[in-house]
Amino acid sequence: MRWHHTCGSLSTSKPKRRRMSKKDPVCDLEGKDMNLRSNYFVGIQVSNPEIHRMVKIVQEAILSKQPALRTAVVPIPTLHITLAVAHLPDMEHISRAAEVVENCGSIHRGFFSKPASLHFSGLKTFGNKVLFASIQQGEALEEVQMMASDLETSFQELTGSPTKKGFKPHLTILKLSKDFKLRRKGIPKISSSLYLDMTDTVFGSQVVQGIQLLSMNKPKDGNGYYYCSHQVAFDVSCLESGDHSECCKKPLSVKPNLDNVSQLQCTVKHEKGVIKRRFHSLSLARLSSVFGRTSESSDNADDKDVLMTLWIVSAASAAIIAAVRRILASK
């Protein structure tokens, strides 16, 4: 029997409803404000080093094109799939939430007692604000979706607060909400040009080894993963490598975009050529006559040509300096 709960109605009459403003607080039956920020969630840890390495490759490729997004990347050791979120105000609620997770794990343990994998492939976004690796359809994903539905219903009963509807399983790689200053920096969205050549990336598979009640606010553990208040481990063997030296142990590398550097080098070379040709076209005498002239003005076409040439030389020099600065800034 599936693990679902229903709530009774307090009244048979149907009161007239008004549109709720975003500023209106959500209250429970005792009138308490429930419009509170979530501080716990139930998740499935994504620990496969193969997936970690592929996610890191995507993150580094994006940062090489737009380094300012460094504050929006999801740390590799924290990769997970979120099943449900909740605000748990005290130890009593945390303890009851742990029971909810335990019951949910017991119901679905039979399916996950044999290796069941989630397959990650392709990049997608939520409104160009969140970049994630999508999960391929299959029996394991369907079971995960049922777990999410069960947890959502039970957490709503536990907290008295409505939960988010429409569970969309995904593996978050980058999200702008991690740094609200990005909009002020002129980055209101994740441009598709940053990952267009990686949309078909195959990340790998993750065996579902259990579900965990995790804290959003408590310090991370020694491996950089979320603090775990309770977990249900499924009795399943997993052959994934434990070597995280190339993903979790090394910081992200932000290298200059080689294509951009090549273009800048071509620009510098071109501008140098212009300067060289212009200077060679001027005689020392003509240059001396121009620099030696004080208050005398002349309408001579040759002198005007010399002055124009000097202006071009100055502009070209400025272009070279700007190009070099961009190269240094991208490193």
CSV table of C-alpha atoms in Angstrom, one decimal:
chain,number,residue,atom,x,y,z
A,1,MET,CA,0.0,0.0,0.0
A,2,ARG,CA,1.4,3.4,-0.9
A,3,TRP,CA,2.2,5.8,1.8
A,4,HIS,CA,-0.2,8.7,1.4
A,5,HIS,CA,-2.1,10.9,3.8
A,6,THR,CA,-5.3,12.9,3.4
A,7,CYS,CA,-6.5,15.8,5.5
A,8,GLY,CA,-10.1,16.3,6.6
A,9,SER,CA,-12.1,19.4,5.7
A,10,LEU,CA,-13.1,21.8,8.5
A,11,SER,CA,-16.2,23.1,6.8
A,12,THR,CA,-18.7,21.9,4.2
A,13,SER,CA,-19.4,25.4,3.0
A,14,LYS,CA,-17.1,26.9,0.4
A,15,PRO,CA,-16.1,30.4,1.3
A,16,LYS,CA,-15.5,33.1,-1.3
A,17,ARG,CA,-11.9,33.1,-2.3
A,18,ARG,CA,-9.8,36.1,-3.1
A,19,ARG,CA,-6.5,36.2,-5.0
A,20,MET,CA,-3.6,35.8,-2.6
A,21,SER,CA,-0.9,38.4,-2.9
A,22,LYS,CA,2.7,37.4,-2.8
A,23,LYS,CA,3.0,39.5,0.4
A,24,ASP,CA,0.2,37.7,2.2
A,25,PRO,CA,1.7,35.3,4.9
A,26,VAL,CA,0.7,31.7,4.8
A,27,CYS,CA,-0.8,30.7,8.1
A,28,ASP,CA,-1.7,27.3,9.7
A,29,LEU,CA,-4.9,26.6,11.7
A,30,GLU,CA,-3.5,28.3,14.8
A,31,GLY,CA,-2.7,31.5,12.9
A,32,LYS,CA,1.1,31.0,12.9
A,33,ASP,CA,3.1,32.5,10.1
A,34,MET,CA,4.3,29.6,7.9
A,35,ASN,CA,5.9,31.7,5.1
A,36,LEU,CA,9.3,30.5,6.3
A,37,ARG,CA,12.5,29.7,4.4
A,38,SER,CA,13.2,26.0,4.0
A,39,ASN,CA,16.2,24.8,6.1
A,40,TYR,CA,16.1,21.0,5.5
A,41,PHE,CA,15.6,18.8,2.5
A,42,VAL,CA,15.5,15.1,1.6
A,43,GLY,CA,17.9,14.1,-1.1
A,44,ILE,CA,19.7,11.4,-3.0
A,45,GLN,CA,23.4,11.8,-3.0
A,46,VAL,CA,25.2,11.7,-6.4
A,47,SER,CA,28.6,10.4,-5.5
A,48,ASN,CA,29.8,8.7,-8.7
A,49,PRO,CA,33.3,10.2,-9.5
A,50,GLU,CA,32.5,9.8,-13.2
A,51,ILE,CA,29.5,12.1,-12.9
A,52,HIS,CA,31.6,14.5,-10.8
A,53,ARG,CA,34.3,14.8,-13.4
A,54,MET,CA,31.9,15.4,-16.2
A,55,VAL,CA,30.1,18.1,-14.2
A,56,LYS,CA,33.4,19.7,-13.4
A,57,ILE,CA,34.3,19.8,-17.1
A,58,VAL,CA,31.1,21.6,-18.0
A,59,GLN,CA,31.5,24.1,-15.1
A,60,GLU,CA,35.1,24.9,-16.1
A,61,ALA,CA,34.2,25.3,-19.8
A,62,ILE,CA,31.4,27.8,-18.8
A,63,LEU,CA,33.7,29.7,-16.5
A,64,SER,CA,36.4,29.9,-19.1
A,65,LYS,CA,33.9,31.9,-21.2
A,66,GLN,CA,32.3,33.9,-18.3
A,67,PRO,CA,34.5,33.8,-15.1
A,68,ALA,CA,32.0,36.0,-13.2
A,69,LEU,CA,29.7,32.9,-12.9
A,70,ARG,CA,32.1,31.2,-10.5
A,71,THR,CA,29.9,32.2,-7.6
A,72,ALA,CA,26.9,30.5,-9.2
A,73,VAL,CA,28.5,27.0,-9.6
A,74,VAL,CA,27.3,24.2,-7.4
A,75,PRO,CA,30.2,22.7,-5.4
A,76,ILE,CA,31.0,19.2,-6.8
A,77,PRO,CA,31.0,17.4,-3.4
A,78,THR,CA,27.4,18.6,-2.8
A,79,LEU,CA,25.8,17.1,-5.9
A,80,HIS,CA,22.4,15.6,-5.2
A,81,ILE,CA,18.8,15.2,-6.3
A,82,THR,CA,16.3,17.0,-4.1
A,83,LEU,CA,13.1,15.0,-3.3
A,84,ALA,CA,11.4,17.4,-0.9
A,85,VAL,CA,12.1,20.5,1.2
A,86,ALA,CA,10.7,21.8,4.5
A,87,HIS,CA,11.1,24.3,7.3
A,88,LEU,CA,11.9,22.4,10.5
A,89,PRO,CA,11.9,24.9,13.4
A,90,ASP,CA,13.1,22.7,16.2
A,91,MET,CA,14.4,19.3,17.3
A,92,GLU,CA,10.9,17.8,17.6
A,93,HIS,CA,10.1,18.6,14.0
A,94,ILE,CA,13.5,17.3,12.9
A,95,SER,CA,12.9,14.0,14.8
A,96,ARG,CA,9.5,13.6,13.2
A,97,ALA,CA,10.9,14.4,9.8
A,98,ALA,CA,13.5,11.6,10.3
A,99,GLU,CA,10.6,9.2,11.0
A,100,VAL,CA,9.0,10.3,7.7
A,101,VAL,CA,12.2,9.6,5.9
A,102,GLU,CA,12.6,6.2,7.6
A,103,ASN,CA,9.0,5.2,6.7
A,104,CYS,CA,9.5,6.3,3.1
A,105,GLY,CA,12.7,4.4,2.8
A,106,SER,CA,11.0,1.2,4.2
A,107,ILE,CA,8.2,1.4,1.7
A,108,HIS,CA,10.6,1.8,-1.3
A,109,ARG,CA,13.4,-0.4,0.0
A,110,GLY,CA,12.2,-3.4,-1.9
A,111,PHE,CA,12.6,-1.8,-5.3
A,112,PHE,CA,16.1,-0.4,-4.5
A,113,SER,CA,17.3,-3.6,-2.9
A,114,LYS,CA,18.6,-4.5,-6.4
A,115,PRO,CA,20.9,-2.0,-8.2
A,116,ALA,CA,18.7,0.7,-9.7
A,117,SER,CA,20.5,3.5,-11.5
A,118,LEU,CA,19.6,7.0,-12.6
A,119,HIS,CA,21.2,8.0,-16.0
A,120,PHE,CA,22.2,11.6,-16.4
A,121,SER,CA,22.4,13.0,-20.0
A,122,GLY,CA,21.9,16.4,-21.6
A,123,LEU,CA,21.9,19.9,-20.3
A,124,LYS,CA,18.7,21.9,-19.8
A,125,THR,CA,17.6,25.0,-17.8
A,126,PHE,CA,14.8,26.3,-15.7
A,127,GLY,CA,14.1,29.7,-17.2
A,128,ASN,CA,17.8,30.3,-18.0
A,129,LYS,CA,18.3,30.7,-14.2
A,130,VAL,CA,19.3,27.1,-13.3
A,131,LEU,CA,21.5,24.9,-15.5
A,132,PHE,CA,21.1,21.2,-14.8
A,133,ALA,CA,21.8,17.7,-16.1
A,134,SER,CA,18.5,15.9,-16.9
A,135,ILE,CA,17.7,12.4,-16.0
A,136,GLN,CA,16.6,9.8,-18.5
A,137,GLN,CA,13.2,8.2,-18.2
A,138,GLY,CA,13.1,4.7,-16.7
A,139,GLU,CA,11.8,2.5,-13.8
A,140,ALA,CA,14.3,4.0,-11.3
A,141,LEU,CA,13.2,7.5,-12.1
A,142,GLU,CA,9.6,6.6,-11.8
A,143,GLU,CA,10.2,5.1,-8.3
A,144,VAL,CA,12.1,8.2,-7.3
A,145,GLN,CA,9.2,10.3,-8.4
A,146,MET,CA,6.8,8.2,-6.2
A,147,MET,CA,9.2,8.7,-3.2
A,148,ALA,CA,9.1,12.5,-3.8
A,149,SER,CA,5.3,12.4,-3.9
A,150,ASP,CA,5.1,10.5,-0.7
A,151,LEU,CA,7.5,12.8,1.0
A,152,GLU,CA,5.7,15.9,-0.2
A,153,THR,CA,2.4,14.7,1.2
A,154,SER,CA,3.9,13.7,4.6
A,155,PHE,CA,5.9,16.9,5.0
A,156,GLN,CA,2.9,19.0,4.3
A,157,GLU,CA,1.1,17.2,7.1
A,158,LEU,CA,4.1,17.5,9.4
A,159,THR,CA,4.7,21.2,8.9
A,160,GLY,CA,1.2,22.4,8.1
A,161,SER,CA,2.8,24.3,5.3
A,162,PRO,CA,2.1,23.8,1.5
A,163,THR,CA,5.0,22.3,-0.3
A,164,LYS,CA,6.3,22.9,-3.8
A,165,LYS,CA,4.3,21.1,-6.4
A,166,GLY,CA,5.4,19.5,-9.7
A,167,PHE,CA,8.6,17.6,-8.7
A,168,LYS,CA,11.1,17.8,-11.5
A,169,PRO,CA,14.1,15.6,-10.8
A,170,HIS,CA,17.4,17.1,-12.0
A,171,LEU,CA,21.0,17.5,-11.1
A,172,THR,CA,21.8,21.2,-10.6
A,173,ILE,CA,25.1,22.3,-12.0
A,174,LEU,CA,24.9,26.1,-11.8
A,175,LYS,CA,22.2,28.5,-10.5
A,176,LEU,CA,22.1,32.2,-10.4
A,177,SER,CA,20.3,32.4,-7.1
A,178,LYS,CA,23.6,31.4,-5.3
A,179,ASP,CA,24.7,35.0,-5.9
A,180,PHE,CA,22.1,37.7,-6.2
A,181,LYS,CA,24.8,40.3,-7.1
A,182,LEU,CA,25.1,38.7,-10.6
A,183,ARG,CA,22.1,40.7,-11.9
A,184,ARG,CA,23.8,43.9,-10.9
A,185,LYS,CA,26.9,42.8,-12.7
A,186,GLY,CA,24.8,42.5,-15.9
A,187,ILE,CA,24.2,38.7,-15.8
A,188,PRO,CA,20.4,38.3,-15.5
A,189,LYS,CA,20.5,34.8,-17.1
A,190,ILE,CA,22.6,31.9,-18.1
A,191,SER,CA,23.3,32.5,-21.8
A,192,SER,CA,22.8,29.4,-24.0
A,193,SER,CA,26.0,30.3,-25.9
A,194,LEU,CA,28.0,29.3,-22.8
A,195,TYR,CA,26.9,25.6,-23.1
A,196,LEU,CA,25.5,25.2,-26.6
A,197,ASP,CA,28.3,22.9,-27.6
A,198,MET,CA,27.7,20.7,-24.5
A,199,THR,CA,23.9,20.2,-24.6
A,200,ASP,CA,24.3,16.5,-25.4
A,201,THR,CA,26.8,15.7,-22.7
A,202,VAL,CA,26.5,12.2,-21.2
A,203,PHE,CA,27.4,12.5,-17.5
A,204,GLY,CA,27.0,8.8,-16.4
A,205,SER,CA,24.9,6.8,-14.0
A,206,GLN,CA,24.2,6.8,-10.3
A,207,VAL,CA,23.1,3.8,-8.2
A,208,VAL,CA,20.4,5.0,-5.7
A,209,GLN,CA,22.0,3.9,-2.4
A,210,GLY,CA,19.6,5.6,0.0
A,211,ILE,CA,17.8,8.8,0.9
A,212,GLN,CA,18.9,11.4,3.4
A,213,LEU,CA,17.5,14.2,5.6
A,214,LEU,CA,20.0,17.0,5.0
A,215,SER,CA,20.5,20.4,6.6
A,216,MET,CA,20.9,23.5,4.4
A,217,ASN,CA,22.4,25.6,7.1
A,218,LYS,CA,24.7,23.5,9.3
A,219,PRO,CA,28.4,23.2,8.4
A,220,LYS,CA,29.3,20.6,5.7
A,221,ASP,CA,31.0,17.4,6.7
A,222,GLY,CA,34.6,16.5,6.2
A,223,ASN,CA,34.0,15.6,2.5
A,224,GLY,CA,32.2,18.9,1.8
A,225,TYR,CA,28.8,17.2,1.7
A,226,TYR,CA,25.7,18.4,3.6
A,227,TYR,CA,25.2,17.7,7.2
A,228,CYS,CA,23.1,14.5,7.4
A,229,SER,CA,20.5,14.3,10.2
A,230,HIS,CA,19.1,11.0,9.2
A,231,GLN,CA,19.6,8.5,6.4
A,232,VAL,CA,18.1,5.3,5.1
A,233,ALA,CA,20.6,3.1,3.3
A,234,PHE,CA,19.4,0.6,0.8
A,235,ASP,CA,21.0,-2.9,0.9
A,236,VAL,CA,22.6,-2.7,-2.5
A,237,SER,CA,26.1,-3.2,-3.7
A,238,CYS,CA,27.7,-0.4,-5.6
A,239,LEU,CA,30.9,-0.7,-7.7
A,240,GLU,CA,31.6,3.0,-8.3
A,241,SER,CA,35.1,4.2,-7.8
A,242,GLY,CA,36.0,6.0,-4.6
A,243,ASP,CA,38.7,8.1,-6.2
A,244,HIS,CA,37.6,11.8,-6.1
A,245,SER,CA,41.1,13.2,-6.6
A,246,GLU,CA,40.3,14.6,-10.0
A,247,CYS,CA,36.9,16.1,-9.1
A,248,CYS,CA,36.3,17.0,-5.4
A,249,LYS,CA,40.0,17.3,-4.3
A,250,LYS,CA,41.0,19.8,-7.0
A,251,PRO,CA,39.6,23.3,-7.2
A,252,LEU,CA,37.9,24.5,-10.4
A,253,SER,CA,40.3,25.7,-13.0
A,254,VAL,CA,39.3,28.9,-14.9
A,255,LYS,CA,41.5,29.1,-18.0
A,256,PRO,CA,41.4,31.8,-20.6
A,257,ASN,CA,39.2,31.0,-23.6
A,258,LEU,CA,41.7,30.0,-26.3
A,259,ASP,CA,39.4,31.2,-29.1
A,260,ASN,CA,39.1,34.7,-27.6
A,261,VAL,CA,42.9,34.8,-26.9
A,262,SER,CA,43.6,33.8,-30.5
A,263,GLN,CA,41.3,36.6,-31.8
A,264,LEU,CA,43.0,39.1,-29.5
A,265,GLN,CA,46.4,38.0,-30.7
A,266,CYS,CA,45.3,38.5,-34.3
A,267,THR,CA,44.0,42.0,-33.4
A,268,VAL,CA,47.3,42.9,-31.8
A,269,LYS,CA,49.3,41.6,-34.8
A,270,HIS,CA,47.1,43.6,-37.2
A,271,GLU,CA,47.4,46.8,-35.2
A,272,LYS,CA,51.2,46.4,-35.0
A,273,GLY,CA,51.3,46.0,-38.8
A,274,VAL,CA,49.3,49.2,-39.2
A,275,ILE,CA,51.6,51.2,-37.0
A,276,LYS,CA,54.7,49.8,-38.7
A,277,ARG,CA,53.5,50.7,-42.2
A,278,ARG,CA,52.4,54.2,-41.1
A,279,PHE,CA,55.7,55.0,-39.5
A,280,HIS,CA,57.6,53.8,-42.5
A,281,SER,CA,55.6,56.1,-44.7
A,282,LEU,CA,56.7,59.1,-42.8
A,283,SER,CA,60.1,60.7,-43.3
A,284,LEU,CA,62.1,62.0,-40.4
A,285,ALA,CA,62.0,65.5,-41.8
A,286,ARG,CA,58.2,65.6,-42.0
A,287,LEU,CA,57.9,64.3,-38.5
A,288,SER,CA,60.3,66.9,-37.3
A,289,SER,CA,58.5,69.6,-39.0
A,290,VAL,CA,55.2,68.6,-37.4
A,291,PHE,CA,56.7,68.2,-33.9
A,292,GLY,CA,58.8,71.3,-34.2
A,293,ARG,CA,55.8,73.6,-35.1
A,294,THR,CA,54.6,75.5,-32.2
A,295,SER,CA,51.9,78.1,-32.8
A,296,GLU,CA,52.1,78.0,-36.6
A,297,SER,CA,49.1,76.4,-38.2
A,298,SER,CA,49.0,75.1,-41.7
A,299,ASP,CA,46.3,74.0,-44.2
A,300,ASN,CA,48.9,72.0,-46.2
A,301,ALA,CA,47.4,68.6,-47.2
A,302,ASP,CA,50.7,66.8,-46.4
A,303,ASP,CA,50.8,68.1,-42.9
A,304,LYS,CA,47.2,67.1,-42.4
A,305,ASP,CA,48.0,63.6,-43.6
A,306,VAL,CA,50.9,63.5,-41.1
A,307,LEU,CA,48.6,64.5,-38.2
A,308,MET,CA,46.0,62.0,-39.3
A,309,THR,CA,48.7,59.3,-39.3
A,310,LEU,CA,49.7,60.2,-35.8
A,311,TRP,CA,46.1,60.0,-34.6
A,312,ILE,CA,45.8,56.5,-36.2
A,313,VAL,CA,49.1,55.5,-34.5
A,314,SER,CA,47.7,56.7,-31.1
A,315,ALA,CA,44.4,54.9,-31.6
A,316,ALA,CA,46.2,51.7,-32.6
A,317,SER,CA,48.4,51.8,-29.6
A,318,ALA,CA,45.3,52.2,-27.4
A,319,ALA,CA,43.7,49.2,-29.0
A,320,ILE,CA,46.8,47.1,-28.3
A,321,ILE,CA,46.8,48.1,-24.7
A,322,ALA,CA,43.1,47.3,-24.4
A,323,ALA,CA,43.6,43.9,-26.0
A,324,VAL,CA,46.5,43.0,-23.7
A,325,ARG,CA,44.4,44.0,-20.7
A,326,ARG,CA,41.6,41.7,-21.8
A,327,ILE,CA,44.0,38.8,-22.1
A,328,LEU,CA,45.4,39.4,-18.6
A,329,ALA,CA,41.9,39.8,-17.2
A,330,SER,CA,40.8,36.5,-18.6
A,331,LYS,CA,43.6,34.6,-16.9
